[in-house]
Amino acid sequence: MDLRAIQAAAAANKRVKGFNTSDVPLEVALLTAEIGEAFTAWRRGEEGFDLELADVLLFVVGLAGMTGVDLQAAVERKMRINEGRVYRRDDRGVPIKVT
């Protein structure tokens, strides 16, 4: 299943279940909560961290669908951009983008 198919399936599931499909600020808030749940699961070493990450992805693709973003195309484009970037480390070891 590619990202476009995941995005379409997630949107269909939201519609069938009556979940939010139009309130972008609410979806961003819910995504933020899901990221918090993933962090907590990882920090505590709990089982289910993988499923929390999956929830994050599902909220991201849902948000993309709500705003008309083809997330697969955007991710592919961003990966090409990132491949061409060059970084150097500052005196503290922090990566700083050069190009």
JSON list of C-alpha atoms in Angstrom, two decimals:
[
{"chain": "A", "resi": 1, "resn": "MET", "atom": "CA", "xyz": [0.00, 0.00, 0.00]},
{"chain": "A", "resi": 2, "resn": "ASP", "atom": "CA", "xyz": [1.52, 3.35, -1.02]},
{"chain": "A", "resi": 3, "resn": "LEU", "atom": "CA", "xyz": [0.99, 6.67, 0.75]},
{"chain": "A", "resi": 4, "resn": "ARG", "atom": "CA", "xyz": [-1.78, 7.75, -1.65]},
{"chain": "A", "resi": 5, "resn": "ALA", "atom": "CA", "xyz": [-3.70, 4.56, -0.91]},
{"chain": "A", "resi": 6, "resn": "ILE", "atom": "CA", "xyz": [-3.19, 5.01, 2.83]},
{"chain": "A", "resi": 7, "resn": "GLN", "atom": "CA", "xyz": [-4.40, 8.62, 2.55]},
{"chain": "A", "resi": 8, "resn": "ALA", "atom": "CA", "xyz": [-7.52, 7.55, 0.64]},
{"chain": "A", "resi": 9, "resn": "ALA", "atom": "CA", "xyz": [-8.29, 4.67, 3.02]},
{"chain": "A", "resi": 10, "resn": "ALA", "atom": "CA", "xyz": [-7.86, 6.90, 6.08]},
{"chain": "A", "resi": 11, "resn": "ALA", "atom": "CA", "xyz": [-10.19, 9.52, 4.59]},
{"chain": "A", "resi": 12, "resn": "ALA", "atom": "CA", "xyz": [-12.80, 6.88, 3.81]},
{"chain": "A", "resi": 13, "resn": "ASN", "atom": "CA", "xyz": [-12.58, 5.48, 7.34]},
{"chain": "A", "resi": 14, "resn": "LYS", "atom": "CA", "xyz": [-13.03, 8.97, 8.83]},
{"chain": "A", "resi": 15, "resn": "ARG", "atom": "CA", "xyz": [-16.14, 9.56, 6.72]},
{"chain": "A", "resi": 16, "resn": "VAL", "atom": "CA", "xyz": [-17.68, 6.17, 7.57]},
{"chain": "A", "resi": 17, "resn": "LYS", "atom": "CA", "xyz": [-17.04, 6.63, 11.29]},
{"chain": "A", "resi": 18, "resn": "GLY", "atom": "CA", "xyz": [-18.22, 10.26, 11.32]},
{"chain": "A", "resi": 19, "resn": "PHE", "atom": "CA", "xyz": [-14.85, 11.65, 12.42]},
{"chain": "A", "resi": 20, "resn": "ASN", "atom": "CA", "xyz": [-13.66, 15.18, 11.72]},
{"chain": "A", "resi": 21, "resn": "THR", "atom": "CA", "xyz": [-13.09, 15.83, 8.01]},
{"chain": "A", "resi": 22, "resn": "SER", "atom": "CA", "xyz": [-13.16, 19.63, 7.84]},
{"chain": "A", "resi": 23, "resn": "ASP", "atom": "CA", "xyz": [-11.92, 21.30, 11.03]},
{"chain": "A", "resi": 24, "resn": "VAL", "atom": "CA", "xyz": [-8.20, 21.79, 10.38]},
{"chain": "A", "resi": 25, "resn": "PRO", "atom": "CA", "xyz": [-7.32, 23.39, 13.76]},
{"chain": "A", "resi": 26, "resn": "LEU", "atom": "CA", "xyz": [-9.01, 20.49, 15.56]},
{"chain": "A", "resi": 27, "resn": "GLU", "atom": "CA", "xyz": [-7.09, 17.97, 13.46]},
{"chain": "A", "resi": 28, "resn": "VAL", "atom": "CA", "xyz": [-3.78, 19.72, 14.22]},
{"chain": "A", "resi": 29, "resn": "ALA", "atom": "CA", "xyz": [-4.63, 19.65, 17.94]},
{"chain": "A", "resi": 30, "resn": "LEU", "atom": "CA", "xyz": [-5.49, 15.94, 17.77]},
{"chain": "A", "resi": 31, "resn": "LEU", "atom": "CA", "xyz": [-2.27, 15.26, 15.85]},
{"chain": "A", "resi": 32, "resn": "THR", "atom": "CA", "xyz": [-0.31, 17.04, 18.57]},
{"chain": "A", "resi": 33, "resn": "ALA", "atom": "CA", "xyz": [-1.97, 14.82, 21.18]},
{"chain": "A", "resi": 34, "resn": "GLU", "atom": "CA", "xyz": [-1.10, 11.71, 19.16]},
{"chain": "A", "resi": 35, "resn": "ILE", "atom": "CA", "xyz": [2.55, 12.76, 18.99]},
{"chain": "A", "resi": 36, "resn": "GLY", "atom": "CA", "xyz": [2.50, 13.18, 22.75]},
{"chain": "A", "resi": 37, "resn": "GLU", "atom": "CA", "xyz": [1.07, 9.69, 23.16]},
{"chain": "A", "resi": 38, "resn": "ALA", "atom": "CA", "xyz": [3.81, 8.26, 20.94]},
{"chain": "A", "resi": 39, "resn": "PHE", "atom": "CA", "xyz": [6.51, 10.04, 22.93]},
{"chain": "A", "resi": 40, "resn": "THR", "atom": "CA", "xyz": [5.07, 8.83, 26.22]},
{"chain": "A", "resi": 41, "resn": "ALA", "atom": "CA", "xyz": [4.90, 5.23, 25.00]},
{"chain": "A", "resi": 42, "resn": "TRP", "atom": "CA", "xyz": [8.51, 5.40, 23.81]},
{"chain": "A", "resi": 43, "resn": "ARG", "atom": "CA", "xyz": [9.77, 7.12, 26.97]},
{"chain": "A", "resi": 44, "resn": "ARG", "atom": "CA", "xyz": [8.10, 4.58, 29.21]},
{"chain": "A", "resi": 45, "resn": "GLY", "atom": "CA", "xyz": [9.18, 1.64, 27.07]},
{"chain": "A", "resi": 46, "resn": "GLU", "atom": "CA", "xyz": [5.57, 0.60, 26.64]},
{"chain": "A", "resi": 47, "resn": "GLU", "atom": "CA", "xyz": [4.31, -1.83, 24.05]},
{"chain": "A", "resi": 48, "resn": "GLY", "atom": "CA", "xyz": [2.32, -0.13, 21.35]},
{"chain": "A", "resi": 49, "resn": "PHE", "atom": "CA", "xyz": [4.84, 2.56, 20.40]},
{"chain": "A", "resi": 50, "resn": "ASP", "atom": "CA", "xyz": [4.59, 1.27, 16.83]},
{"chain": "A", "resi": 51, "resn": "LEU", "atom": "CA", "xyz": [0.82, 1.70, 16.86]},
{"chain": "A", "resi": 52, "resn": "GLU", "atom": "CA", "xyz": [1.15, 5.21, 18.29]},
{"chain": "A", "resi": 53, "resn": "LEU", "atom": "CA", "xyz": [3.46, 6.08, 15.37]},
{"chain": "A", "resi": 54, "resn": "ALA", "atom": "CA", "xyz": [0.85, 4.62, 13.04]},
{"chain": "A", "resi": 55, "resn": "ASP", "atom": "CA", "xyz": [-1.77, 6.87, 14.64]},
{"chain": "A", "resi": 56, "resn": "VAL", "atom": "CA", "xyz": [0.48, 9.88, 14.00]},
{"chain": "A", "resi": 57, "resn": "LEU", "atom": "CA", "xyz": [0.75, 8.92, 10.34]},
{"chain": "A", "resi": 58, "resn": "LEU", "atom": "CA", "xyz": [-3.00, 8.46, 10.04]},
{"chain": "A", "resi": 59, "resn": "PHE", "atom": "CA", "xyz": [-3.64, 11.90, 11.51]},
{"chain": "A", "resi": 60, "resn": "VAL", "atom": "CA", "xyz": [-1.05, 13.42, 9.15]},
{"chain": "A", "resi": 61, "resn": "VAL", "atom": "CA", "xyz": [-2.59, 11.82, 6.07]},
{"chain": "A", "resi": 62, "resn": "GLY", "atom": "CA", "xyz": [-6.02, 12.85, 7.30]},
{"chain": "A", "resi": 63, "resn": "LEU", "atom": "CA", "xyz": [-4.85, 16.44, 7.64]},
{"chain": "A", "resi": 64, "resn": "ALA", "atom": "CA", "xyz": [-3.29, 16.28, 4.18]},
{"chain": "A", "resi": 65, "resn": "GLY", "atom": "CA", "xyz": [-6.55, 15.03, 2.71]},
{"chain": "A", "resi": 66, "resn": "MET", "atom": "CA", "xyz": [-8.56, 17.73, 4.46]},
{"chain": "A", "resi": 67, "resn": "THR", "atom": "CA", "xyz": [-6.34, 20.42, 2.96]},
{"chain": "A", "resi": 68, "resn": "GLY", "atom": "CA", "xyz": [-6.03, 18.96, -0.55]},
{"chain": "A", "resi": 69, "resn": "VAL", "atom": "CA", "xyz": [-2.39, 17.93, -0.23]},
{"chain": "A", "resi": 70, "resn": "ASP", "atom": "CA", "xyz": [-1.12, 14.92, -2.20]},
{"chain": "A", "resi": 71, "resn": "LEU", "atom": "CA", "xyz": [1.14, 13.80, 0.64]},
{"chain": "A", "resi": 72, "resn": "GLN", "atom": "CA", "xyz": [2.96, 11.18, -1.42]},
{"chain": "A", "resi": 73, "resn": "ALA", "atom": "CA", "xyz": [4.00, 13.81, -3.98]},
{"chain": "A", "resi": 74, "resn": "ALA", "atom": "CA", "xyz": [4.97, 16.24, -1.21]},
{"chain": "A", "resi": 75, "resn": "VAL", "atom": "CA", "xyz": [7.07, 13.61, 0.61]},
{"chain": "A", "resi": 76, "resn": "GLU", "atom": "CA", "xyz": [8.82, 12.57, -2.62]},
{"chain": "A", "resi": 77, "resn": "ARG", "atom": "CA", "xyz": [9.58, 16.23, -3.40]},
{"chain": "A", "resi": 78, "resn": "LYS", "atom": "CA", "xyz": [10.83, 16.92, 0.14]},
{"chain": "A", "resi": 79, "resn": "MET", "atom": "CA", "xyz": [13.09, 13.86, 0.05]},
{"chain": "A", "resi": 80, "resn": "ARG", "atom": "CA", "xyz": [14.70, 15.12, -3.18]},
{"chain": "A", "resi": 81, "resn": "ILE", "atom": "CA", "xyz": [15.24, 18.52, -1.53]},
{"chain": "A", "resi": 82, "resn": "ASN", "atom": "CA", "xyz": [16.74, 16.93, 1.59]},
{"chain": "A", "resi": 83, "resn": "GLU", "atom": "CA", "xyz": [19.11, 14.76, -0.46]},
{"chain": "A", "resi": 84, "resn": "GLY", "atom": "CA", "xyz": [20.67, 17.90, -1.94]},
{"chain": "A", "resi": 85, "resn": "ARG", "atom": "CA", "xyz": [21.12, 19.74, 1.35]},
{"chain": "A", "resi": 86, "resn": "VAL", "atom": "CA", "xyz": [24.53, 20.10, 2.92]},
{"chain": "A", "resi": 87, "resn": "TYR", "atom": "CA", "xyz": [25.08, 20.58, 6.65]},
{"chain": "A", "resi": 88, "resn": "ARG", "atom": "CA", "xyz": [28.07, 21.44, 8.79]},
{"chain": "A", "resi": 89, "resn": "ARG", "atom": "CA", "xyz": [28.33, 21.13, 12.55]},
{"chain": "A", "resi": 90, "resn": "ASP", "atom": "CA", "xyz": [28.85, 24.20, 14.69]},
{"chain": "A", "resi": 91, "resn": "ASP", "atom": "CA", "xyz": [31.20, 24.30, 17.69]},
{"chain": "A", "resi": 92, "resn": "ARG", "atom": "CA", "xyz": [28.58, 22.55, 19.82]},
{"chain": "A", "resi": 93, "resn": "GLY", "atom": "CA", "xyz": [28.05, 19.77, 17.28]},
{"chain": "A", "resi": 94, "resn": "VAL", "atom": "CA", "xyz": [24.67, 21.08, 16.11]},
{"chain": "A", "resi": 95, "resn": "PRO", "atom": "CA", "xyz": [24.03, 20.52, 12.37]},
{"chain": "A", "resi": 96, "resn": "ILE", "atom": "CA", "xyz": [23.62, 23.84, 10.52]},
{"chain": "A", "resi": 97, "resn": "LYS", "atom": "CA", "xyz": [22.21, 23.90, 6.97]},
{"chain": "A", "resi": 98, "resn": "VAL", "atom": "CA", "xyz": [24.77, 25.29, 4.52]},
{"chain": "A", "resi": 99, "resn": "THR", "atom": "CA", "xyz": [22.74, 24.91, 1.30]}
]
